[in-house]
CSV table of C-alpha atoms in Angstrom, one decimal:
chain,number,residue,atom,x,y,z
A,1,MET,CA,120.1,97.2,92.6
A,2,SER,CA,123.2,95.2,93.2
A,3,TYR,CA,126.6,96.0,91.8
A,4,ASP,CA,130.2,94.8,92.3
A,5,PRO,CA,132.4,97.8,93.1
A,6,ALA,CA,135.5,95.7,92.5
A,7,SER,CA,134.7,95.7,88.8
A,8,THR,CA,136.0,99.3,88.4
A,9,SER,CA,139.4,99.9,86.9
A,10,ASP,CA,140.0,103.0,89.2
A,11,ALA,CA,142.9,102.4,91.6
A,12,PRO,CA,141.9,102.9,95.2
A,13,PRO,CA,143.3,106.1,96.8
A,14,PRO,CA,145.9,105.8,99.6
A,15,TYR,CA,144.6,105.1,103.0
A,16,ILE,CA,144.5,107.9,105.5
A,17,PRO,CA,143.7,107.1,109.2
A,18,PRO,CA,140.3,108.5,110.2
A,19,THR,CA,139.9,111.1,112.9
A,20,PRO,CA,138.2,110.0,116.1
A,21,PRO,CA,134.4,110.1,115.7
A,22,PRO,CA,132.4,112.7,117.7
A,23,SER,CA,129.5,111.9,119.9
A,24,TYR,CA,126.3,110.5,118.3
A,25,ILE,CA,124.3,113.0,116.3
A,26,SER,CA,120.5,112.5,116.3
A,27,LEU,CA,119.2,112.1,112.8
A,28,GLU,CA,115.7,113.0,113.9
A,29,ARG,CA,116.6,116.7,114.0
A,30,THR,CA,115.8,117.7,110.5
A,31,GLU,CA,116.5,121.3,111.0
A,32,ASP,CA,120.1,120.7,112.2
A,33,ILE,CA,120.9,118.3,109.4
A,34,VAL,CA,119.5,120.4,106.6
A,35,ALA,CA,120.3,123.9,107.9
A,36,GLN,CA,123.6,123.7,109.8
A,37,ALA,CA,126.8,123.1,108.0
A,38,ALA,CA,128.6,122.2,111.2
A,39,VAL,CA,126.3,119.3,111.8
A,40,ARG,CA,126.8,118.1,108.2
A,41,SER,CA,130.5,118.2,108.7
A,42,GLU,CA,130.3,116.1,111.9
A,43,LEU,CA,127.9,113.7,110.2
A,44,ALA,CA,130.5,113.2,107.5
A,45,THR,CA,133.1,112.4,110.1
A,46,VAL,CA,130.8,109.8,111.7
A,47,LEU,CA,130.2,108.4,108.2
A,48,CYS,CA,133.9,108.1,107.6
A,49,ALA,CA,134.6,106.4,110.9
A,50,VAL,CA,131.8,103.9,110.6
A,51,GLY,CA,132.5,103.2,107.0
A,52,ASN,CA,136.2,102.5,107.7
A,53,ASP,CA,135.2,99.7,110.2
A,54,VAL,CA,134.2,97.5,107.2
A,55,PRO,CA,136.7,96.7,104.4
A,56,ARG,CA,135.6,97.7,100.9
A,57,PRO,CA,137.2,97.2,97.5
A,58,PHE,CA,137.6,100.9,96.7
A,59,GLY,CA,139.1,102.0,100.0
A,60,PRO,CA,138.0,104.0,103.0
A,61,ILE,CA,135.4,106.8,102.5
A,62,ASP,CA,137.5,109.3,104.3
A,63,THR,CA,140.1,109.3,101.6
A,64,LEU,CA,137.7,110.5,99.0
A,65,GLU,CA,138.0,114.3,98.8
A,66,PHE,CA,134.7,116.1,99.3
A,67,ILE,CA,133.9,118.1,96.1
A,68,PRO,CA,130.2,119.1,96.1
A,69,SER,CA,130.5,121.2,93.0
A,70,SER,CA,131.8,118.4,90.7
A,71,ASP,CA,129.9,117.4,87.6
A,72,ASN,CA,129.4,113.9,89.0
A,73,ALA,CA,127.8,115.3,92.1
A,74,HIS,CA,125.5,117.4,90.1
A,75,ARG,CA,124.4,114.5,87.9
A,76,LEU,CA,123.8,112.3,90.9
A,77,ALA,CA,121.8,115.0,92.6
A,78,ARG,CA,119.7,115.4,89.5
A,79,ARG,CA,119.2,111.7,89.2
A,80,LEU,CA,118.1,111.6,92.9
A,81,LEU,CA,115.5,114.3,92.2
A,82,MET,CA,114.3,112.4,89.2
A,83,LEU,CA,113.9,109.3,91.3
A,84,PHE,CA,111.7,111.0,93.8
A,85,ASP,CA,109.8,112.9,91.1
A,86,ALA,CA,109.0,109.5,89.6
A,87,ALA,CA,107.8,108.5,93.1
A,88,ARG,CA,105.5,111.6,93.2
A,89,THR,CA,104.1,110.8,89.7
A,90,SER,CA,103.5,107.1,90.3
A,91,THR,CA,101.7,107.9,93.6
A,92,GLN,CA,98.7,109.0,91.6
A,93,THR,CA,99.3,106.3,88.9
A,94,PHE,CA,98.9,103.4,91.4
A,95,GLN,CA,95.8,104.7,93.2
A,96,ALA,CA,93.1,102.0,93.3
A,97,PHE,CA,89.9,102.0,95.4
A,98,TYR,CA,90.5,105.5,96.9
A,99,GLU,CA,91.4,107.1,93.6
A,100,PRO,CA,88.4,109.5,93.7
A,101,GLU,CA,89.5,110.7,97.2
A,102,PHE,CA,93.1,111.2,96.1
A,103,ARG,CA,92.0,113.1,93.0
A,104,ARG,CA,89.7,115.4,95.0
A,105,GLY,CA,92.6,116.2,97.3
A,106,ILE,CA,94.8,117.1,94.3
A,107,GLU,CA,92.0,119.2,92.8
A,108,ARG,CA,91.5,121.1,96.0
A,109,TRP,CA,95.2,121.6,96.8
A,110,PRO,CA,97.1,121.4,93.4
A,111,ALA,CA,100.3,122.7,95.0
A,112,CYS,CA,100.8,119.3,96.7
A,113,ALA,CA,101.2,117.6,93.2
A,114,ASN,CA,103.8,120.1,91.9
A,115,ALA,CA,106.8,118.4,90.2
A,116,LEU,CA,110.1,118.5,91.9
A,117,ASP,CA,112.7,120.8,90.4
A,118,THR,CA,114.9,118.4,88.5
A,119,HIS,CA,116.5,121.0,86.2
A,120,GLY,CA,117.3,123.7,88.7
A,121,ASN,CA,119.9,124.0,91.4
A,122,ARG,CA,117.8,122.8,94.3
A,123,ASN,CA,118.7,119.6,96.2
A,124,LEU,CA,116.4,116.9,97.3
A,125,PRO,CA,115.9,118.0,101.0
A,126,ALA,CA,115.0,121.5,99.8
A,127,SER,CA,112.6,120.2,97.2
A,128,LEU,CA,110.9,117.8,99.7
A,129,SER,CA,110.6,120.6,102.2
A,130,THR,CA,108.8,122.7,99.7
A,131,GLN,CA,106.3,120.0,99.0
A,132,PHE,CA,105.9,119.2,102.7
A,133,GLU,CA,105.1,122.9,103.3
A,134,ALA,CA,102.3,122.5,100.7
A,135,PHE,CA,101.0,119.6,102.8
A,136,ARG,CA,100.4,121.9,105.8
A,137,ALA,CA,97.2,123.5,104.5
A,138,PRO,CA,95.3,120.3,103.7
A,139,ALA,CA,96.5,118.6,106.8
A,140,GLU,CA,95.3,121.4,109.0
A,141,TYR,CA,92.0,121.6,107.1
A,142,GLY,CA,91.3,117.9,107.6
A,143,LYS,CA,92.2,118.0,111.3
A,144,TYR,CA,90.0,120.9,112.1
A,145,LEU,CA,87.1,119.6,110.1
A,146,ARG,CA,87.3,116.3,111.9
A,147,THR,CA,87.4,118.1,115.2
A,148,ALA,CA,84.3,120.1,114.3
A,149,ARG,CA,82.5,116.8,113.4
A,150,ASN,CA,83.5,115.0,116.6
A,151,ALA,CA,82.5,118.1,118.7
A,152,ALA,CA,79.1,118.2,117.2
A,153,SER,CA,78.6,114.5,117.5
A,154,SER,CA,79.7,114.2,121.1
A,155,LEU,CA,77.8,117.3,122.3
A,156,ALA,CA,74.5,116.1,120.7
A,157,SER,CA,75.0,112.6,122.2
A,158,MET,CA,75.8,113.9,125.6
A,159,ALA,CA,72.8,116.1,125.6
A,160,ILE,CA,70.6,113.1,124.7
A,161,LEU,CA,72.2,111.0,127.5
A,162,THR,CA,71.8,113.8,130.0
A,163,GLY,CA,68.1,114.1,129.2
A,164,ILE,CA,67.6,110.4,129.5
A,165,ALA,CA,69.6,110.2,132.8
A,166,LEU,CA,67.5,113.0,134.4
A,167,ALA,CA,64.3,111.3,133.3
A,168,ILE,CA,65.5,108.0,134.8
A,169,LEU,CA,66.6,109.6,138.1
A,170,HIS,CA,63.2,111.3,138.3
A,171,ASP,CA,61.5,107.8,138.3
A,172,ALA,CA,64.1,106.1,140.4
A,173,ASP,CA,61.7,105.3,143.2
A,174,SER,CA,59.1,103.7,141.0
A,175,GLU,CA,58.7,99.9,141.2
A,176,SER,CA,60.2,97.9,138.3
A,177,THR,CA,59.1,94.5,137.3
A,178,SER,CA,62.3,93.8,135.3
A,179,PRO,CA,65.7,95.3,134.7
A,180,LEU,CA,64.6,96.5,131.3
A,181,ASP,CA,61.8,98.7,132.7
A,182,ILE,CA,64.3,101.4,133.6
A,183,PHE,CA,65.0,102.0,130.0
A,184,LYS,CA,61.3,102.8,129.2
A,185,ARG,CA,62.1,106.4,130.1
A,186,ALA,CA,64.9,106.4,127.5
A,187,ASN,CA,62.2,105.6,124.9
A,188,LEU,CA,59.8,108.3,126.2
A,189,PRO,CA,62.0,110.4,128.5
A,190,TYR,CA,59.5,113.2,128.9
A,191,GLY,CA,56.3,111.1,128.9
A,192,THR,CA,55.0,112.4,125.6
A,193,PRO,CA,55.5,111.0,122.0
A,194,GLY,CA,56.1,114.5,120.7
A,195,ALA,CA,59.1,115.0,123.0
A,196,SER,CA,60.5,111.6,122.0
A,197,TRP,CA,60.1,112.3,118.3
A,198,GLY,CA,61.8,115.6,118.9
A,199,MET,CA,64.8,113.8,120.4
A,200,THR,CA,64.7,111.4,117.4
A,201,GLY,CA,64.8,114.5,115.2
A,202,LEU,CA,67.9,115.7,117.1
A,203,GLU,CA,69.6,112.3,116.5
A,204,VAL,CA,68.7,112.5,112.7
A,205,SER,CA,70.1,116.0,112.5
A,206,LYS,CA,73.2,114.9,114.3
A,207,ALA,CA,73.7,112.1,111.8
A,208,ILE,CA,73.2,114.5,108.8
A,209,VAL,CA,75.7,117.0,110.2
A,210,THR,CA,78.4,114.4,111.1
A,211,THR,CA,78.0,112.7,107.7
A,212,ALA,CA,78.5,116.1,106.0
A,213,LEU,CA,81.6,116.8,108.0
A,214,SER,CA,83.1,113.3,107.8
A,215,TYR,CA,84.1,113.1,104.2
A,216,GLY,CA,86.1,116.4,104.1
A,217,THR,CA,88.9,114.9,106.1
A,218,MET,CA,89.5,111.9,103.9
A,219,PRO,CA,90.7,113.4,100.7
A,220,PRO,CA,93.5,115.6,102.2
A,221,HIS,CA,94.7,113.1,104.7
A,222,HIS,CA,94.6,110.2,102.3
A,223,MET,CA,96.5,112.3,99.7
A,224,ILE,CA,99.3,113.2,102.2
A,225,ASP,CA,99.5,109.6,103.5
A,226,GLU,CA,99.9,108.2,100.0
A,227,TYR,CA,102.6,110.6,99.1
A,228,LEU,CA,104.5,110.0,102.3
A,229,LYS,CA,104.2,106.2,102.0
A,230,ARG,CA,105.5,106.3,98.4
A,231,TYR,CA,108.4,108.5,99.4
A,232,GLU,CA,109.2,106.3,102.3
A,233,ASN,CA,109.2,103.1,100.2
A,234,THR,CA,111.4,104.8,97.6
A,235,MET,CA,113.8,105.9,100.3
A,236,HIS,CA,114.0,102.4,101.8
A,237,VAL,CA,114.8,100.7,98.5
A,238,LEU,CA,117.3,103.4,97.7
A,239,MET,CA,119.1,103.0,101.0
A,240,ALA,CA,119.1,99.3,100.7
A,241,SER,CA,120.6,99.6,97.2
A,242,LEU,CA,123.3,101.9,98.5
A,243,THR,CA,124.1,99.3,101.2
A,244,ASP,CA,124.5,96.7,98.3
A,245,PHE,CA,126.9,99.1,96.7
A,246,ASP,CA,128.9,99.6,99.9
A,247,ALA,CA,128.3,97.4,103.0
A,248,GLY,CA,130.1,100.0,105.1
A,249,LEU,CA,127.0,102.3,104.8
A,250,ALA,CA,124.7,99.8,106.5
A,251,ARG,CA,125.1,101.1,110.0
A,252,VAL,CA,124.9,104.7,109.1
A,253,LEU,CA,121.8,104.3,107.0
A,254,ALA,CA,120.2,102.0,109.6
A,255,ASP,CA,120.4,104.9,112.1
A,256,ALA,CA,118.6,107.2,109.7
A,257,SER,CA,115.8,104.6,109.3
A,258,ARG,CA,115.3,104.0,113.0
A,259,PRO,CA,112.0,105.8,114.0
A,260,SER,CA,112.0,107.9,117.1
A,261,LEU,CA,109.8,107.3,120.2
A,262,GLY,CA,107.4,110.1,119.1
A,263,HIS,CA,107.1,108.5,115.7
A,264,ARG,CA,106.2,105.2,117.1
A,265,MET,CA,103.8,106.5,119.7
A,266,THR,CA,101.8,108.7,117.2
A,267,ASN,CA,101.7,105.7,114.9
A,268,VAL,CA,100.2,103.5,117.6
A,269,GLY,CA,97.8,106.2,118.7
A,270,SER,CA,96.6,106.8,115.2
A,271,ALA,CA,95.9,103.2,114.5
A,272,PHE,CA,94.3,102.6,117.9
A,273,GLY,CA,92.0,105.6,117.7
A,274,ARG,CA,91.0,105.1,114.1
A,275,HIS,CA,90.4,101.4,114.2
A,276,LEU,CA,88.3,101.5,117.4
A,277,SER,CA,86.3,104.4,116.2
A,278,THR,CA,85.5,102.4,113.1
A,279,VAL,CA,84.2,99.6,115.3
A,280,PHE,CA,81.8,102.0,117.1
A,281,THR,CA,80.8,103.5,113.8
A,282,LEU,CA,79.7,100.0,112.6
A,283,ILE,CA,77.8,99.5,115.9
A,284,ASN,CA,75.9,102.8,115.1
A,285,TYR,CA,75.2,101.6,111.6
A,286,LEU,CA,73.7,98.4,112.9
A,287,VAL,CA,71.8,99.8,115.9
A,288,ALA,CA,70.2,102.9,114.3
A,289,PRO,CA,68.0,101.3,111.7
A,290,VAL,CA,66.9,98.5,114.2
A,291,ARG,CA,66.0,101.1,116.9
A,292,LEU,CA,64.2,103.4,114.4
A,293,THR,CA,62.1,100.5,113.1
A,294,MET,CA,61.2,99.3,116.6
A,295,PHE,CA,60.3,102.9,117.7
A,296,THR,CA,58.1,103.4,114.6
A,297,VAL,CA,56.3,100.1,115.2
A,298,GLU,CA,55.8,100.8,118.8
A,299,GLN,CA,54.3,104.3,118.1
A,300,THR,CA,52.1,103.4,115.1
A,301,ALA,CA,51.1,99.7,115.4
A,302,PRO,CA,47.6,99.0,116.9
A,303,GLU,CA,47.5,97.7,120.5
A,304,GLU,CA,46.3,94.2,119.6
A,305,GLN,CA,49.2,93.6,117.2
A,306,ILE,CA,51.9,93.9,119.9
A,307,ALA,CA,51.9,91.2,122.5
A,308,ASP,CA,54.3,92.9,125.0
A,309,ARG,CA,54.4,96.6,124.3
A,310,ASP,CA,56.3,97.4,127.5
A,311,THR,CA,59.2,95.1,126.6
A,312,LEU,CA,59.3,96.7,123.2
A,313,LYS,CA,59.5,100.1,124.8
A,314,SER,CA,62.3,99.0,127.1
A,315,VAL,CA,64.4,97.4,124.4
A,316,THR,CA,63.9,100.5,122.1
A,317,GLY,CA,65.1,102.8,125.0
A,318,LEU,CA,68.1,100.5,125.7
A,319,LEU,CA,69.1,100.7,122.0
A,320,ARG,CA,68.9,104.5,122.2
A,321,VAL,CA,71.3,104.6,125.2
A,322,VAL,CA,73.7,102.2,123.4
A,323,SER,CA,73.6,104.3,120.3
A,324,SER,CA,74.4,107.5,122.1
A,325,VAL,CA,77.1,106.0,124.3
A,326,SER,CA,78.7,104.4,121.2
A,327,ASP,CA,78.6,107.6,119.2
A,328,THR,CA,80.2,109.5,122.1
A,329,LEU,CA,83.0,107.0,122.4
A,330,ARG,CA,83.4,107.0,118.6
A,331,ALA,CA,83.9,110.8,118.6
A,332,LEU,CA,86.5,110.7,121.3
A,333,LEU,CA,88.5,107.9,119.7
A,334,SER,CA,88.2,109.5,116.3
A,335,GLU,CA,89.6,112.7,117.7
A,336,LEU,CA,92.5,110.8,119.3
A,337,GLY,CA,93.3,109.0,116.1
A,338,THR,CA,93.1,112.2,114.0
A,339,ARG,CA,95.4,114.2,116.3
A,340,CYS,CA,97.9,111.3,116.4
A,341,ARG,CA,97.8,110.9,112.7
A,342,HIS,CA,98.3,114.6,112.2
A,343,ALA,CA,101.4,114.5,114.5
A,344,HIS,CA,102.6,111.3,112.8
A,345,PHE,CA,102.6,113.2,109.4
A,346,GLY,CA,105.1,115.6,110.9
A,347,TYR,CA,107.4,112.9,112.3
A,348,ARG,CA,107.4,111.1,108.9
A,349,MET,CA,108.2,114.4,107.1
A,350,HIS,CA,111.1,115.1,109.5
A,351,ARG,CA,112.5,111.6,109.1
A,352,LEU,CA,112.3,111.8,105.3
A,353,ALA,CA,114.1,115.1,105.2
A,354,ALA,CA,116.8,113.7,107.4
A,355,GLN,CA,117.2,110.6,105.3
A,356,ALA,CA,117.3,112.8,102.1
A,357,ALA,CA,120.0,115.0,103.6
A,358,LEU,CA,122.1,111.9,104.5
A,359,VAL,CA,121.6,110.1,101.2
A,360,GLU,CA,122.6,113.3,99.3
A,361,HIS,CA,125.7,113.6,101.4
A,362,VAL,CA,126.7,110.0,100.7
A,363,LEU,CA,126.2,110.6,97.0
A,364,GLU,CA,128.3,113.7,97.1
A,365,ARG,CA,131.2,111.7,98.6
A,366,ILE,CA,130.7,108.9,96.1
A,367,ALA,CA,130.7,111.3,93.2
A,368,VAL,CA,134.4,112.1,93.6
A,369,SER,CA,135.3,108.8,92.0
A,370,PRO,CA,134.1,108.7,88.4
A,371,GLY,CA,133.8,104.9,88.3
A,372,HIS,CA,131.7,104.8,91.4
A,373,ALA,CA,129.6,107.7,90.3
A,374,THR,CA,128.8,106.0,87.0
A,375,ARG,CA,127.6,102.8,88.6
A,376,VAL,CA,125.5,104.7,91.2
A,377,GLU,CA,124.0,106.9,88.5
A,378,HIS,CA,123.0,103.7,86.6
A,379,MET,CA,121.5,102.3,89.9
A,380,LEU,CA,119.4,105.5,90.3
A,381,GLU,CA,118.2,105.1,86.7
A,382,GLN,CA,117.1,101.6,87.4
A,383,LEU,CA,115.4,102.6,90.6
A,384,THR,CA,113.5,105.3,88.7
A,385,THR,CA,112.2,102.7,86.3
A,386,LEU,CA,111.3,100.4,89.1
A,387,CYS,CA,109.4,103.1,90.9
A,388,THR,CA,107.5,104.0,87.7
A,389,ILE,CA,106.2,100.5,87.1
A,390,SER,CA,105.8,99.1,90.7
A,391,ASP,CA,103.2,99.4,93.4
A,392,ASP,CA,104.1,100.1,97.0
A,393,GLY,CA,104.1,96.4,97.9
A,394,VAL,CA,106.9,95.7,95.3
A,395,LEU,CA,109.0,98.5,96.7
A,396,GLU,CA,108.6,97.3,100.2
A,397,ARG,CA,109.7,93.8,99.4
A,398,ALA,CA,112.5,95.0,97.2
A,399,ALA,CA,113.8,97.0,100.1
A,400,GLN,CA,113.8,93.9,102.3
A,401,SER,CA,115.2,91.4,99.9
A,402,ARG,CA,118.6,91.7,98.3
A,403,ALA,CA,117.9,88.7,96.1
A,404,MET,CA,114.8,90.3,94.8
A,405,ARG,CA,116.7,93.5,93.9
A,406,ARG,CA,119.2,91.4,91.9
A,407,VAL,CA,116.5,89.7,90.0
A,408,ILE,CA,114.7,93.0,89.2
A,409,ALA,CA,118.1,94.6,88.1
A,410,ASP,CA,118.7,91.7,85.8
A,411,LEU,CA,115.2,91.9,84.3
A,412,LEU,CA,115.6,95.7,83.7
A,413,GLU,CA,118.9,95.1,82.0
A,414,ALA,CA,117.7,92.3,79.8
A,415,PRO,CA,116.2,93.0,76.4
A,416,ALA,CA,112.5,92.6,76.0
A,417,THR,CA,112.7,89.2,74.2
A,418,SER,CA,110.4,86.2,74.4
A,419,GLU,CA,112.9,84.5,76.7
A,420,THR,CA,112.8,87.4,79.1
A,421,ARG,CA,109.0,87.5,79.1
A,422,HIS,CA,109.0,83.8,79.8
A,423,PHE,CA,111.5,84.0,82.6
A,424,ALA,CA,110.2,87.2,84.3
A,425,PRO,CA,106.9,85.9,85.8
A,426,SER,CA,108.4,82.8,87.3
A,427,ALA,CA,111.4,84.7,88.7
A,428,LEU,CA,109.2,87.3,90.4
A,429,LYS,CA,106.5,84.9,91.5
A,430,SER,CA,108.9,83.5,94.1
A,431,PHE,CA,108.9,86.9,95.8
A,432,GLY,CA,105.1,87.2,95.7
A,433,VAL,CA,105.3,89.7,92.7
A,434,GLU,CA,103.2,89.3,89.6
A,435,ILE,CA,103.3,91.2,86.3
A,436,GLY,CA,100.0,92.9,85.5
A,437,VAL,CA,98.6,95.2,82.8
A,438,ALA,CA,97.8,98.8,83.8
A,439,HIS,CA,94.4,100.4,83.3
A,440,GLU,CA,94.1,102.8,80.3
A,441,THR,CA,94.1,105.8,82.7
A,442,GLU,CA,97.3,104.6,84.3
A,443,GLN,CA,99.0,104.1,80.9
A,444,SER,CA,98.3,107.7,79.9
A,445,GLN,CA,100.2,108.8,83.0
A,446,MET,CA,103.2,106.5,82.5
A,447,PRO,CA,106.2,107.2,80.3
A,448,HIS,CA,106.0,105.6,76.9
A,449,ALA,CA,109.0,103.3,77.7
A,450,SER,CA,111.4,102.6,80.4
A,451,PRO,CA,115.1,103.3,80.1
A,452,ALA,CA,115.6,99.6,79.3
A,453,GLY,CA,113.0,99.7,76.6
A,454,HIS,CA,110.3,97.7,78.3
A,455,PRO,CA,106.7,98.6,77.5
A,456,SER,CA,105.3,100.9,80.2
A,457,ARG,CA,101.8,99.3,80.1
A,458,TYR,CA,103.2,96.5,82.2
A,459,ARG,CA,103.3,96.9,86.0
A,460,LEU,CA,104.8,95.0,88.9
A,461,GLN,CA,102.3,94.3,91.7
A,462,THR,CA,101.9,92.3,94.8
A,463,ARG,CA,98.1,92.1,94.6
A,464,THR,CA,95.5,92.6,91.9
A,465,PRO,CA,94.4,96.3,91.8
A,466,GLU,CA,90.8,97.3,92.0
A,467,ASP,CA,88.9,100.3,90.7
A,468,ARG,CA,86.8,102.6,92.8
A,469,TRP,CA,84.0,100.1,92.9
A,470,GLY,CA,86.1,97.2,94.0
A,471,ARG,CA,86.3,95.5,90.6
A,472,ALA,CA,89.3,93.7,89.2
A,473,PRO,CA,90.9,94.9,85.9
A,474,ASP,CA,88.9,92.2,84.1
A,475,GLY,CA,85.6,93.6,85.6
A,476,SER,CA,85.0,90.6,87.8
A,477,LEU,CA,83.4,90.9,91.3
A,478,ARG,CA,84.5,89.0,94.3
A,479,LEU,CA,82.8,88.6,97.8
A,480,MET,CA,84.7,91.6,99.1
A,481,SER,CA,83.8,93.6,96.0
A,482,TRP,CA,80.2,93.8,97.1
A,483,LEU,CA,81.2,95.2,100.5
A,484,ARG,CA,83.4,97.7,98.6
A,485,ILE,CA,80.4,98.7,96.5
A,486,ALA,CA,78.3,99.4,99.6
A,487,TYR,CA,81.2,101.4,101.1
A,488,ARG,CA,81.6,103.3,97.8
A,489,VAL,CA,77.9,104.2,97.8
A,490,SER,CA,78.3,105.5,101.4
A,491,LEU,CA,81.4,107.5,100.4
A,492,THR,CA,79.5,109.0,97.4
A,493,LEU,CA,76.7,110.2,99.6
A,494,GLN,CA,79.2,111.6,102.0
A,495,ALA,CA,81.0,113.4,99.2
A,496,PHE,CA,77.8,114.9,98.0
A,497,SER,CA,76.9,116.3,101.4
A,498,ALA,CA,80.5,117.5,101.9
A,499,ARG,CA,80.3,119.8,98.9
A,500,ILE,CA,77.7,121.9,100.8
A,501,VAL,CA,80.1,122.2,103.8
A,502,ASP,CA,83.0,123.0,101.5
A,503,ARG,CA,81.1,125.8,99.8
A,504,MET,CA,80.0,127.2,103.1
A,505,THR,CA,83.6,127.2,104.5
A,506,ARG,CA,84.9,128.9,101.3
A,507,ARG,CA,82.2,131.5,101.4
A,508,TRP,CA,82.9,132.1,105.1
A,509,LYS,CA,86.6,132.5,104.4
A,510,SER,CA,85.9,134.9,101.6
A,511,HIS,CA,83.9,137.2,103.9
A,512,THR,CA,86.3,136.9,106.8
A,513,PRO,CA,88.8,139.9,107.0
A,514,ALA,CA,92.4,139.0,106.8
C-alpha cells in the first residue's frame, strides 16, 4: 500500500556518512543469507549505502540503530508471519478447476499445509524453510513416479518399433507397388493376425500402466506449485509496497527479485518439455482410436466389403508407427519437463528464502523508529486483508501498479457504505479487477470479516472462477467448459487407476526394511 513517510512527527536522526560498500553479495545463496551472521552484516552495509543514494524524508537508513530485540521488531516480524500464513490459507481457498488435485495432495501430505508459527519466536525464513522441507517428500514422489511412467512407456514403444523395423528389413528386397506398402509389415509384422493382436495387447497394456502412473504426479506437484506461486505473488506485492514506503529500497529489493540463470533455464526447460509432451499426448489420443478402428475393420470385415484391403493395411501400419514414435517422444519430453520442473521448485524456494531474509532485515531496521514501524505494521495488515480476499491475478497486478495499490488501500480503509460499494467496482475495473462472490466452500475457509470490516464473502478477481467441472459460479457452461468436462472425466479415470498404484507403493514400502 502507499504511505507518506513525511507525515510522521518523529524528527529525523542526525546524518552519519555511510561506510564504503563491500563487493556485491549474491542474493541467490539462501544458506549464506539465512545462516551466516557475517553475510547479514555485509548485506546491511550494502542496504545502507544504496539507500543513502536516494534522499528520503526520514533520513538515511544507516543512522537507524539496529535493535532486533525491540518490541516494534517483534510486532513487525509477527505481522510478516501472519501475512504469509494468510497466503498459505488463501492458496487452498482460491483453488478452482484443479481443486480436487490440490485437496488430494494435502490429504496425502498434510504437513505441507501446516500453519506458520505466528505466536512463537521463529522468523519468516525459518518458518518457510520448515514448510519447504515438507515439500521435499511429495516433490520426490511425483518425480520418481513420472520417471517410472516414462520409462515403461518408452521401453514398450521402442520394443514395438524394434519389432516392426526388423520385420520391414526382412522384406526390404520385396517389390513395392507404392510407398505405403512398406508399412504393411507394421500392421502384421510377423505375418499372423495372432502376433499382431498380441502387439496390440502390449500397446493396450502400456496405455493402462501409463494412465495409472500419470495421475500420481499431478497432486503433489500442483500443490507445491500453487503454494510457491502464492508466496511469490505475496512477496512481490510486499516488496513493491516497501518500495512505496521508501524509494531508496527499490534497487536493493530489485536485486533480490532478479532470477538467476539456473532459475530461468529450468523454467524454460519445464515449459518446453511439458507443453510439447502435451502435444504428442493429444496426437496419441487422436491416432489410437482411429488406428484401432481401422485394424478391427481390416481383420473382421468380409472381403467383398473392403475395396482396397492392401491400402487399409498400409495406412493402419503407418498409424501404428506414428503412434509409437509419438509416444516415445512424449515420454522423453515429459521426463525433461518433469526434471526441470523439480529443479525449478528448488530455485524458487531458494529465492523466496533469500527474499524473506532481506525483507525481515529491512523491517528490523525500520522498527527502530516507532512512527515508521506503526505505518509499516498497518501496511502489513492491509496486505494480509488483500491476500485473504484476492486471487493470484490481483496480487500480480497490484505488485506491478502503484496506482492500483493506492486504490486498494483507499478501499480497504473506507467504511463499507453504499458509496463505497458503488465506487469500488468502477475503480477496480480500470485495472482489470472485478468484485465477485465466493463459493460457499470458500466462505467457510475465510475469516468472518477483514480488519476494515468488509464482508469476507466478497473476493477480488481478475477472471471468473470455475469449479472442478469448468462451470461458472452461476452454474453456466461456456464452450471451453465442455472441454473442461471431458478433461475432468479423463482425470477422474486416471485418479481411480492411480489409487491402485498408490496402495501398491504403500504396501511395498511397509514391507521394505528400513
